[in-house]
mmCIF file of C-alpha atoms in Angstrom:
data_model
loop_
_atom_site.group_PDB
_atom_site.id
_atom_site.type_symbol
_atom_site.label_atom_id
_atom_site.label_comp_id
_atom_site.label_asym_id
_atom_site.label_seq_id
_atom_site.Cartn_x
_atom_site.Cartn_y
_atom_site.Cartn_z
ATOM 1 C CA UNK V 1 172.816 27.010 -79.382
ATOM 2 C CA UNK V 2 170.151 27.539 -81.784
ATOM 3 C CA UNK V 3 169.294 25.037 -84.287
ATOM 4 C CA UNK V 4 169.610 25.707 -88.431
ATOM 5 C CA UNK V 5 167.358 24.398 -90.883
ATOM 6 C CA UNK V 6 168.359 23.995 -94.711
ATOM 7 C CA UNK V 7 167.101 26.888 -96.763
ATOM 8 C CA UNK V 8 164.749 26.028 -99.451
ATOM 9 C CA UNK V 9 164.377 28.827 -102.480
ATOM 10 C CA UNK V 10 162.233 28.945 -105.201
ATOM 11 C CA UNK V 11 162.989 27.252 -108.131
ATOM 12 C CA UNK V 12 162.894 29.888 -111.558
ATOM 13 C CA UNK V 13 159.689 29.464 -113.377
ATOM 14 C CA UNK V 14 161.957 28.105 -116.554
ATOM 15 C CA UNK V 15 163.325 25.251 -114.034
ATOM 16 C CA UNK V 16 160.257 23.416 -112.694
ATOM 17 C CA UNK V 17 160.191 19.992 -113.628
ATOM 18 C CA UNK V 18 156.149 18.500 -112.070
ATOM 19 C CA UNK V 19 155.566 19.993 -109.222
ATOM 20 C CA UNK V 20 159.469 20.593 -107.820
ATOM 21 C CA UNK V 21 158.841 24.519 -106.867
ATOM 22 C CA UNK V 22 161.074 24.404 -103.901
ATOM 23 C CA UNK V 23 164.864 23.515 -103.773
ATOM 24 C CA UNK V 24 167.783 23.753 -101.599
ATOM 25 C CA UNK V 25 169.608 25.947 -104.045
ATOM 26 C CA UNK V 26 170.982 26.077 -107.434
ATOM 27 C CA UNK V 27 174.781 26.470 -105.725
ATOM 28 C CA UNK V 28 174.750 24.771 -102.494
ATOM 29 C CA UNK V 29 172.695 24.460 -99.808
ATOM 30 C CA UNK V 30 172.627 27.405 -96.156
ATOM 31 C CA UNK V 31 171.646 27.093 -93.418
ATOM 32 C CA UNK V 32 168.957 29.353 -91.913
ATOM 33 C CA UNK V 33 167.464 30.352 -88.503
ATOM 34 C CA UNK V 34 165.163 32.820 -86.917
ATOM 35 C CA UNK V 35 162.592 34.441 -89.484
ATOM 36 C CA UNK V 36 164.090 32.356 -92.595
ATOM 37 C CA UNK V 37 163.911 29.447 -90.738
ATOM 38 C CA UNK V 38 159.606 30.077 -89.669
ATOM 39 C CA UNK V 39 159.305 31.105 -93.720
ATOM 40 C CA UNK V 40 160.889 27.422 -94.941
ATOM 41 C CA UNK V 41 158.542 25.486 -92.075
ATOM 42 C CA UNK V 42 155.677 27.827 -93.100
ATOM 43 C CA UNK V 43 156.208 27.159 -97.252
ATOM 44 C CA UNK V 44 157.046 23.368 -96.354
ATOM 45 C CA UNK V 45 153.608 23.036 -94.411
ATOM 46 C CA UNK V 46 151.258 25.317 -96.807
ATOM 47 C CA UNK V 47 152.926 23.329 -99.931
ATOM 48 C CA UNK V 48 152.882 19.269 -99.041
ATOM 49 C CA UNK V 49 149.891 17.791 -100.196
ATOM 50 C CA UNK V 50 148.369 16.512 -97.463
ATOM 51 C CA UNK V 51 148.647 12.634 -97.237
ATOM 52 C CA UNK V 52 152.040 12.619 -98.536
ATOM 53 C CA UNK V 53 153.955 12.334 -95.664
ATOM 54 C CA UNK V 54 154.377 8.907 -94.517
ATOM 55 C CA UNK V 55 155.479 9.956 -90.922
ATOM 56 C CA UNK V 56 152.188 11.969 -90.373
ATOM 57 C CA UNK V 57 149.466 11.697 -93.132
ATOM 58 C CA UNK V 58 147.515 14.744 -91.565
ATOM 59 C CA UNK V 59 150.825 17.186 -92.486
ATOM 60 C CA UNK V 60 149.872 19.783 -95.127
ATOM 61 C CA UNK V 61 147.020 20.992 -97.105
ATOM 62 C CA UNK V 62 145.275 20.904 -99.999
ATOM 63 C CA UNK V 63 146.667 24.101 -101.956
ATOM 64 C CA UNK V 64 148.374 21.954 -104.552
ATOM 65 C CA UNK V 65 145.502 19.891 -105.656
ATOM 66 C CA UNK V 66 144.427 23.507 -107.535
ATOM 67 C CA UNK V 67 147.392 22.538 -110.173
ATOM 68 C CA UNK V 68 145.598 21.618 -112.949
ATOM 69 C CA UNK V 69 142.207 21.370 -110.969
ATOM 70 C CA UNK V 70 138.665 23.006 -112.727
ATOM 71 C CA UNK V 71 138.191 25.724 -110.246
ATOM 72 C CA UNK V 72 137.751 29.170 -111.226
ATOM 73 C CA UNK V 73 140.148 31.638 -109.957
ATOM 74 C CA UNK V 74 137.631 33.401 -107.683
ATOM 75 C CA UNK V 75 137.191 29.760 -105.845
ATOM 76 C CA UNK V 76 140.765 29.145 -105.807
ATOM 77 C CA UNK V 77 141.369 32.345 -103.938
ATOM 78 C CA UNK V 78 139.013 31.191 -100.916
ATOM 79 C CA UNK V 79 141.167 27.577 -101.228
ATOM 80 C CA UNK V 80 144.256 29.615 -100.701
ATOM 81 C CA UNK V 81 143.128 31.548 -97.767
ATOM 82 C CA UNK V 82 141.943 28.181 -96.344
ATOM 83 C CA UNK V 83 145.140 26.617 -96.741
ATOM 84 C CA UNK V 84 146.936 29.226 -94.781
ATOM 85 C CA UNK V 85 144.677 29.527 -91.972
ATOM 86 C CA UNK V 86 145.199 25.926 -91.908
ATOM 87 C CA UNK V 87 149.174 25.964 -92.072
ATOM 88 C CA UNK V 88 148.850 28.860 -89.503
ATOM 89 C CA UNK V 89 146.839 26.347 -87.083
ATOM 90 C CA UNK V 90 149.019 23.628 -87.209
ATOM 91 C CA UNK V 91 152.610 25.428 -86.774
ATOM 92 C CA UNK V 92 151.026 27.294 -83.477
ATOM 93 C CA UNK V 93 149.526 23.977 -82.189
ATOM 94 C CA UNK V 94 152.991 22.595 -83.123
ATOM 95 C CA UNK V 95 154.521 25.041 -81.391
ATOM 96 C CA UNK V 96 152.389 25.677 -78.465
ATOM 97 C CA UNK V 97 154.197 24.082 -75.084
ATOM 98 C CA UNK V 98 157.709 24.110 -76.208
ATOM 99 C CA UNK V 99 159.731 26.647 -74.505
ATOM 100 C CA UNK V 100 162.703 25.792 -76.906
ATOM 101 C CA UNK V 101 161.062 27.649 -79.940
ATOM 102 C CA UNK V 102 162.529 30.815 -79.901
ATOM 103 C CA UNK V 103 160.358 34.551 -80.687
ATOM 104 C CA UNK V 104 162.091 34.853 -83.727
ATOM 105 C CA UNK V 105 161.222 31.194 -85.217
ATOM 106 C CA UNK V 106 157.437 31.250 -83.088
ATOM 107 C CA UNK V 107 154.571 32.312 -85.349
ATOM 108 C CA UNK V 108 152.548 34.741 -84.575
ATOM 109 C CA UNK V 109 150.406 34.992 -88.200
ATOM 110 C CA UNK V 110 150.472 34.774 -91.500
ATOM 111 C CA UNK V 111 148.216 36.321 -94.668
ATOM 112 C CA UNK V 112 147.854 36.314 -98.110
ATOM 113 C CA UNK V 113 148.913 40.184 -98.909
ATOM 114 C CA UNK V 114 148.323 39.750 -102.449
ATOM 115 C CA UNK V 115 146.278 37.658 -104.866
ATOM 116 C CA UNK V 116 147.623 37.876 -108.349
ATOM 117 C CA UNK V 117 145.073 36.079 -110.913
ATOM 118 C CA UNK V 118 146.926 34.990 -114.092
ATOM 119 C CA UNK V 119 143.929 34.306 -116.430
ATOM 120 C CA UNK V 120 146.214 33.722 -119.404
ATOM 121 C CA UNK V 121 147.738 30.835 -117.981
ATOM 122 C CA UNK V 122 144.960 30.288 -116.264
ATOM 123 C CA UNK V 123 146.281 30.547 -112.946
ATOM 124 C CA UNK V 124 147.585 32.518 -110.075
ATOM 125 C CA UNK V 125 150.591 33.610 -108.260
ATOM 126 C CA UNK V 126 150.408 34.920 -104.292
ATOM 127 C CA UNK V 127 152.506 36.535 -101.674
ATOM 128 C CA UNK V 128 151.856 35.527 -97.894
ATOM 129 C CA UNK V 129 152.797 37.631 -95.396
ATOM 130 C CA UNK V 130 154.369 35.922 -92.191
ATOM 131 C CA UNK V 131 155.169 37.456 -88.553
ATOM 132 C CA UNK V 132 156.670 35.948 -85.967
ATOM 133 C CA UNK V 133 156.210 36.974 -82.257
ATOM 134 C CA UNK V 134 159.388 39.205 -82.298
ATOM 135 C CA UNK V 135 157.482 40.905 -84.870
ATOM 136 C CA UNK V 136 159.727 40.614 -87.577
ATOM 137 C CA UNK V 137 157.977 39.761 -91.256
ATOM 138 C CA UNK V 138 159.155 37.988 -93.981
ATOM 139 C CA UNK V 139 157.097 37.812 -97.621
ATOM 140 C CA UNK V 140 157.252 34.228 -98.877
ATOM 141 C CA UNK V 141 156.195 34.559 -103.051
ATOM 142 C CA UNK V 142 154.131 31.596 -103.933
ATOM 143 C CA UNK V 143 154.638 30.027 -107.478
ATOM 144 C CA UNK V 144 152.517 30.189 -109.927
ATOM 145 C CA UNK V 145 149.767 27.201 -109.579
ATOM 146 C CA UNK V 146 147.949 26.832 -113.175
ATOM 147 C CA UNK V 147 143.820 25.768 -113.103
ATOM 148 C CA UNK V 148 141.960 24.331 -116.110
ATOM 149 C CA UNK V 149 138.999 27.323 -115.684
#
């Protein structure tokens, strides 16, 4: 029997409160499997500042230290691709052995598909593409993460 996780959704924009972007719903909670369930591992990974999690202080990246940060947004974009590549690394090594995993929750990649600079803010927004080896996709819309440019 496979295994559910608890969805997490994006919090609206007008409902962030620090750095919350992520909840388990504004209703009630689901629970998820299969693509969804890669997409929540994937956005819990890319979006935990690294250090943060008692358990295992090597578990996430550095993506979030951009939030309020003095990069410029073309630096920010290399950052971001970084981070992924990183999150990418660690959910195949995590993966990598364990016959359990099934295709649909396995990774097989994951990209940044589209870069959208907000210099008003200033800041940026993203969308990161993610495939899993039963090559089903799923778009996972980051929030947006504001820079002091």
């Amino acid at each position: 029997m496979p295994a559910y996780d608890i969805n997490i959704q994006i919090v609206p924009a007008t409902k962030y409160t620090g750095m919350a972007f992520y909840s388990f719903g504004q209703k009630r909670s689901l629970g998820v499997r299969g693509i969804q369930k890669l997409v929540n591992i994937f956005a819990k990974y890319l979006l935990t500042p690294v250090g943060t999690d008692y358990t295992d202080l090597s578990y996430g990246t550095n993506l979030t230290t951009l939030i309020g940060s003095n990069v410029v947004l073309d630096d920010a974009r290399e950052i971001l691709d970084m981070a992924v590549d990183a999150t990418v690394a660690a959910i195949q090594a995590a993966q990598a052995g364990q016959a359990s995993v099934p295709d649909d929750e396995r990774l097989a990649a994951a990209a940044v598909t589209n870069y959208i600079e907000i210099p008003d803010a200033p800041g940026f927004s993203a969308q990161v593409l993610i495939t899993n080896v039963a090559n089903q996709q799923l778009q996972i819309v980051l929030p947006t993460l504001e820079v002091r440019s």
